[in-house]
mmCIF file of C-alpha atoms in Angstrom:
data_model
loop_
_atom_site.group_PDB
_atom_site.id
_atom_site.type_symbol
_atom_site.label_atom_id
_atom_site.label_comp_id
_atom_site.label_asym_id
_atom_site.label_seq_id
_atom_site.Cartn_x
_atom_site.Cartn_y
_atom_site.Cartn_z
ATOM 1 C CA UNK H 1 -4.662 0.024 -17.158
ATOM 2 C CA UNK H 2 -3.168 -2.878 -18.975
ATOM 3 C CA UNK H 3 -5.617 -5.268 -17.102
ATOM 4 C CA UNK H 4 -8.865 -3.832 -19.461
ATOM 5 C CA UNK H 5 -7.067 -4.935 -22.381
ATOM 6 C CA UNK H 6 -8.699 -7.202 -24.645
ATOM 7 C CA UNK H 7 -7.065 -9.662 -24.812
ATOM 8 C CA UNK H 8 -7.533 -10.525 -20.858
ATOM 9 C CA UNK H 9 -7.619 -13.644 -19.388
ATOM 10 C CA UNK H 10 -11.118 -13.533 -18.545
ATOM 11 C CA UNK H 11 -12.185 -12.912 -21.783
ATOM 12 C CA UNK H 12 -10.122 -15.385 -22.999
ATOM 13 C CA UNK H 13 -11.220 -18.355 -20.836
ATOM 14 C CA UNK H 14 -14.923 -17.165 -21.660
ATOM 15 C CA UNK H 15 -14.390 -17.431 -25.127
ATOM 16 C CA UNK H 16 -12.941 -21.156 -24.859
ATOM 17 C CA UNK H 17 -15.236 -21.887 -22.616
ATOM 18 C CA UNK H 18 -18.013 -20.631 -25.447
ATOM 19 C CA UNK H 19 -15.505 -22.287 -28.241
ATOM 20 C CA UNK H 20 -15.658 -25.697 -26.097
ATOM 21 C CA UNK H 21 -19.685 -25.519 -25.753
ATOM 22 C CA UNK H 22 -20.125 -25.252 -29.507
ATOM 23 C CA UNK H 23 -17.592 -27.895 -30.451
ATOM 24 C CA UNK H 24 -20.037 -30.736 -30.940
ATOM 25 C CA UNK H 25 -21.905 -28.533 -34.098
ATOM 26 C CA UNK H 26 -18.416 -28.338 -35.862
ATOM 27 C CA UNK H 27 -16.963 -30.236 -38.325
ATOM 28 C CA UNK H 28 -13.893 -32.333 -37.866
ATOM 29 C CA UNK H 29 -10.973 -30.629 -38.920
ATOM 30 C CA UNK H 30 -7.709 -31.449 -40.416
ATOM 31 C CA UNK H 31 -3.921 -30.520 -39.037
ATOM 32 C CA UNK H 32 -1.192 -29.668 -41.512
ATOM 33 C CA UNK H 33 0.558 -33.041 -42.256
ATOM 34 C CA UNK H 34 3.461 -31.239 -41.053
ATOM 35 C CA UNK H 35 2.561 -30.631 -37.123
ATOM 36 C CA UNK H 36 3.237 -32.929 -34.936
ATOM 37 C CA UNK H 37 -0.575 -34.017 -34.482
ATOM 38 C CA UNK H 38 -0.613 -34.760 -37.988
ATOM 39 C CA UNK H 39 -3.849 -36.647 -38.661
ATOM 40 C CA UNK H 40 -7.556 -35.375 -38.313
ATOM 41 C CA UNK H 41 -8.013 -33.181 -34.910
ATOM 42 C CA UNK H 42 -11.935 -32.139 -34.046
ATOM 43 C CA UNK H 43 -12.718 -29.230 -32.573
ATOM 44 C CA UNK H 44 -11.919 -30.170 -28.820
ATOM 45 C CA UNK H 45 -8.730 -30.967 -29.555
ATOM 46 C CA UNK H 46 -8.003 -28.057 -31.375
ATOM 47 C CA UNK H 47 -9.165 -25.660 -28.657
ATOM 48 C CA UNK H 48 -7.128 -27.731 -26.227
ATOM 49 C CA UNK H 49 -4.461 -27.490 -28.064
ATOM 50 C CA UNK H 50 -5.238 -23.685 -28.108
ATOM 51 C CA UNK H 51 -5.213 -22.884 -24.500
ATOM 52 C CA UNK H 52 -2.114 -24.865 -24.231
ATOM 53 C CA UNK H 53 -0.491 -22.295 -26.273
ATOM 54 C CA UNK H 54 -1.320 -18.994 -24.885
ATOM 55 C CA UNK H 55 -0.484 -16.941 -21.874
ATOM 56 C CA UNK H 56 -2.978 -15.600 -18.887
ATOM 57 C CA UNK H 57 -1.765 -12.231 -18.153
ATOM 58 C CA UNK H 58 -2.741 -9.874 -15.493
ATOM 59 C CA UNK H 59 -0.505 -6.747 -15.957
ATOM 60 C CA UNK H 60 -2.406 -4.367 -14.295
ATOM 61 C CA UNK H 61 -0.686 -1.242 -13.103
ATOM 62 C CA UNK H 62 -2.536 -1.842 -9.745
ATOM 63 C CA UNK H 63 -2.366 -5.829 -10.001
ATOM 64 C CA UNK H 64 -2.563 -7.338 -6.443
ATOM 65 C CA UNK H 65 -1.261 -10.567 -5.079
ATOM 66 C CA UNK H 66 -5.027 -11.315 -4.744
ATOM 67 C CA UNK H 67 -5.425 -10.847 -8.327
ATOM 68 C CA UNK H 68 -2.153 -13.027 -9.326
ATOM 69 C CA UNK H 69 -3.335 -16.232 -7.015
ATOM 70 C CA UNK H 70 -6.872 -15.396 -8.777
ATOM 71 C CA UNK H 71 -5.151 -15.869 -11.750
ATOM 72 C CA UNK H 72 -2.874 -18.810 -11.487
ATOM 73 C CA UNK H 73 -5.887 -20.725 -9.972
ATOM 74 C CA UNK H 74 -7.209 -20.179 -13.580
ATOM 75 C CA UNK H 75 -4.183 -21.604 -15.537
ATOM 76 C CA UNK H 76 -4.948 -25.332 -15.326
ATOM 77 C CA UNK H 77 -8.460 -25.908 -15.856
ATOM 78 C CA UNK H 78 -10.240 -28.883 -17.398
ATOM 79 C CA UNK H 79 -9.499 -28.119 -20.614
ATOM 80 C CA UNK H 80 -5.987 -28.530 -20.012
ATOM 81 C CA UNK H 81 -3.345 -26.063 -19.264
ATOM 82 C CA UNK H 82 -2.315 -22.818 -20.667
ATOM 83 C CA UNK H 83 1.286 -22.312 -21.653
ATOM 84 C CA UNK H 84 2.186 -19.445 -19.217
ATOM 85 C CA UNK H 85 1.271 -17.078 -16.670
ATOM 86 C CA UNK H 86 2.630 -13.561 -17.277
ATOM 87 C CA UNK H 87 2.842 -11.457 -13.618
ATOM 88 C CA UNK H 88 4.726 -8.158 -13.194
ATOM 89 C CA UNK H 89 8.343 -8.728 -11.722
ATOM 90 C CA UNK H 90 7.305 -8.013 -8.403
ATOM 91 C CA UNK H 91 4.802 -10.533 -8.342
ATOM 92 C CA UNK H 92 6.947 -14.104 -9.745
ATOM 93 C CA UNK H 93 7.435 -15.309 -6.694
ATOM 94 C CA UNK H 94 3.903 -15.653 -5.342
ATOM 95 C CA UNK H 95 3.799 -17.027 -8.805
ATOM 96 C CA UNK H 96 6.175 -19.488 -9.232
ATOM 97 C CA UNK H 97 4.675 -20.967 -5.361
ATOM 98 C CA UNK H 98 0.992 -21.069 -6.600
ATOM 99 C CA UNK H 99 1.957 -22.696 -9.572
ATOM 100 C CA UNK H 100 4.172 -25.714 -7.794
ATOM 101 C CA UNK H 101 3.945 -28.974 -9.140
ATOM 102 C CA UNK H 102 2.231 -27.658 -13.012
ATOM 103 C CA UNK H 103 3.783 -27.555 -15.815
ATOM 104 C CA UNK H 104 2.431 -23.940 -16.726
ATOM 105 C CA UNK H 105 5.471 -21.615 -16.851
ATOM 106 C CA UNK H 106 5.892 -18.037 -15.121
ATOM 107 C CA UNK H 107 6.602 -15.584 -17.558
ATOM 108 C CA UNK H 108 7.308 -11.767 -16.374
ATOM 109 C CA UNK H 109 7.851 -8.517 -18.822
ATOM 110 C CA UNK H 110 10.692 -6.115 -18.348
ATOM 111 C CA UNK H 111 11.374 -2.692 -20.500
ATOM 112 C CA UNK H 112 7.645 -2.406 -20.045
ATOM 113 C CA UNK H 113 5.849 -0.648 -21.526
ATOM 114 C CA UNK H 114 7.421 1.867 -22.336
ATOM 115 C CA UNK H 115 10.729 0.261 -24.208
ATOM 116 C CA UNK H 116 12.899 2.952 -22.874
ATOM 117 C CA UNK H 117 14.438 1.941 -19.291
ATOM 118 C CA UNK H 118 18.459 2.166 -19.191
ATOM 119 C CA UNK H 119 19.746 -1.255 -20.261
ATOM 120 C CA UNK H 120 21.503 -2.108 -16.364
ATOM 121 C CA UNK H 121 18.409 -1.963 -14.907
ATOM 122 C CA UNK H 122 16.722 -4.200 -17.397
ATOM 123 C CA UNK H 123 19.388 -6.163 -16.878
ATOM 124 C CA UNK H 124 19.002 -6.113 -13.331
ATOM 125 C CA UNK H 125 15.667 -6.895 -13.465
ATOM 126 C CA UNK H 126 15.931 -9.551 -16.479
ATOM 127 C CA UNK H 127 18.701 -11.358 -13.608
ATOM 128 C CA UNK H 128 16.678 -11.063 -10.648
ATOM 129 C CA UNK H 129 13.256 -12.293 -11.958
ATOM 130 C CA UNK H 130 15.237 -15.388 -13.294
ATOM 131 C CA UNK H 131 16.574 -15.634 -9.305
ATOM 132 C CA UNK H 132 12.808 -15.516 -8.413
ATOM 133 C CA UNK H 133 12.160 -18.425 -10.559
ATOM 134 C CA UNK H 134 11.129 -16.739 -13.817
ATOM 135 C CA UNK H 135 10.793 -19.188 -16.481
ATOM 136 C CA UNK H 136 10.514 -16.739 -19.348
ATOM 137 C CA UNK H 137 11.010 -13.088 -20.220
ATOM 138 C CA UNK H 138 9.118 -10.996 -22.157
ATOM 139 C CA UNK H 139 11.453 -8.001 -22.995
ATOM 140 C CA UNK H 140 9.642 -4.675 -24.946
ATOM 141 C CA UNK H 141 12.433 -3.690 -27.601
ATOM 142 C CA UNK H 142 13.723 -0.360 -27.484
ATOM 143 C CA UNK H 143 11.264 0.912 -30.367
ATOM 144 C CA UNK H 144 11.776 4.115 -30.006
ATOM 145 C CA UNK H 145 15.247 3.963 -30.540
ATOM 146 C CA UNK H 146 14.670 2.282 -33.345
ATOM 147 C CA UNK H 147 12.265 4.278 -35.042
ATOM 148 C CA UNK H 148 14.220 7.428 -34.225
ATOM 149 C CA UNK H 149 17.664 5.360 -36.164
ATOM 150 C CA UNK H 150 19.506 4.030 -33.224
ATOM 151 C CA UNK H 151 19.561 0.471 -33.952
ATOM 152 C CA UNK H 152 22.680 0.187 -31.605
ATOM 153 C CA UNK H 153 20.679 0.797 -29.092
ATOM 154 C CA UNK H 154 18.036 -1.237 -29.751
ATOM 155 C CA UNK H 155 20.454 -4.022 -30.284
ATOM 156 C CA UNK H 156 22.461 -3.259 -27.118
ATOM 157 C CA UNK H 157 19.202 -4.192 -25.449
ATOM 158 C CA UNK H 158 18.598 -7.240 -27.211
ATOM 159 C CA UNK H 159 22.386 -8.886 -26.471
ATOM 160 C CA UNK H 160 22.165 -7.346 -22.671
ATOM 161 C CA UNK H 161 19.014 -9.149 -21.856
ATOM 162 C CA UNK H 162 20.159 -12.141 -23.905
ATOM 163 C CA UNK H 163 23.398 -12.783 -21.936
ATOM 164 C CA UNK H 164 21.365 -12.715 -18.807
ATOM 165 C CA UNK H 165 18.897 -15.135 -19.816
ATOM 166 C CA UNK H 166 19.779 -19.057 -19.484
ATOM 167 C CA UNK H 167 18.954 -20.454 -22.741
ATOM 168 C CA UNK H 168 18.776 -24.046 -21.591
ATOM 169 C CA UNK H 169 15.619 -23.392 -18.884
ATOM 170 C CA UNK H 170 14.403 -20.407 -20.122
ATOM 171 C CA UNK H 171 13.082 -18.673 -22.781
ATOM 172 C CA UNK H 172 13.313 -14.922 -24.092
ATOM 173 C CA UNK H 173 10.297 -13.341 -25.838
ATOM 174 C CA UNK H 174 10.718 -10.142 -27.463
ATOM 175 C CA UNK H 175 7.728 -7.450 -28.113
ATOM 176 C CA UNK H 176 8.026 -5.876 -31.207
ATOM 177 C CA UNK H 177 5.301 -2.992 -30.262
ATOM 178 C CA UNK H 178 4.393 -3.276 -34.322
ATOM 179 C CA UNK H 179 1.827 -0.964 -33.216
ATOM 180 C CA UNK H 180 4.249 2.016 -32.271
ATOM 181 C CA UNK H 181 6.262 0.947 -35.342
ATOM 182 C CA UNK H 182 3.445 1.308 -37.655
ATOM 183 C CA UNK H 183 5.865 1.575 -40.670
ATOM 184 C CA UNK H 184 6.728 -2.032 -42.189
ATOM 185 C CA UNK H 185 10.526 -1.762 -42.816
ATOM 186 C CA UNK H 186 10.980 -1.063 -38.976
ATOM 187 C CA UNK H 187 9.072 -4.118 -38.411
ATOM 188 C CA UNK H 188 10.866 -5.967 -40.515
ATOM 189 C CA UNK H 189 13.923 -4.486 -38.778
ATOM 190 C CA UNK H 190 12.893 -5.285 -35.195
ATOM 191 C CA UNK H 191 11.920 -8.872 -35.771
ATOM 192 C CA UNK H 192 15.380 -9.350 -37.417
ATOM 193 C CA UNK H 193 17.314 -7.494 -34.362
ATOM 194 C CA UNK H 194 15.100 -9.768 -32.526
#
């Protein structure tokens, strides 16, 4: 059950929420010259910026559109707003209507989990989230394929998914699943493929 992973939203919003409390004790702290910020950022404005970059996910294999209106009521807080919310495919539209008028984007996975689904109906998913109003896609590379040598494969994916994926509106993510990988020339492989 992805939803017990630990990197949930609600253990992510309580630890900002903890990270916001504590800001006052911390120093001020300096951004790279070579971000846009550029100057001295405290704390706050770190963890704002933060939030603003990460996604709330709820990719439960029992999710509910209870759960998913749950969540998007979560995505803009007063801390700001976090970057995306990531829903199965089933569940963008109530998505993309509870999340009218924000400027947090709906992001949906496909190939997932297991990174082994014949490429037509990834493709056929891919298209028909976008038609729900998917902003982004989150695509699981074939890994197995390429652990087992069949970078084609893997590849075929990769430039299926691609094609069907606006580039000017949208955005394509690609999960490496380092974990399954393990071995770091086939990481090194799959972030180039990707």
């Amino acid at each position: 059950d992805w939803s017990s992973d630990v990197f949930s939203s609600n253990l992510f919003l309580q630890s900002c929420n903890r990270l916001l409390g504590h800001v006052k004790s911390l120093p001020p702290l300096v951004a790279p010259p070579h971000t846009a910020y550029g100057g001295p950022m405290d704390a706050t404005a770190i963890a704002r910026r933060a939030i603003s970059l990460l996604d709330l996910t709820e990719l439960g294999d029992h999710a509910t559109p209870e759960q998913v209106i749950h969540l998007c009521g979560r995505a803009v807080t007063a801390h700001g707003a976090v970057a995306a919310v990531c829903v199965w495919p089933r569940h963008v539209p109530l998505a993309v209507e509870q999340l009218w008028g924000t400027n947090v984007r709906v992001a949906t996975v496909v190939n997932f989990p297991s990174g082994a689904e014949p490429v037509a109906d990834v493709v056929a998913a891919t298209s028909q989230a976008i038609a729900d109003g998917a902003d982004e896609i989150d695509l699981v590379l074939p890994y197995r394929a390429l652990a087992g040598g069949r970078r084609d494969l893997a590849a075929a994916m990769l430039d299926a998914v691609r094609a069907a994926v606006p580039t000017a509106s949208h955005r394509l993510k690609v999960i490496l699943e380092t974990g399954e990988l393990a071995d770091s020339d086939l990481i090194r492989e799959a972030a180039d493929l990707a």
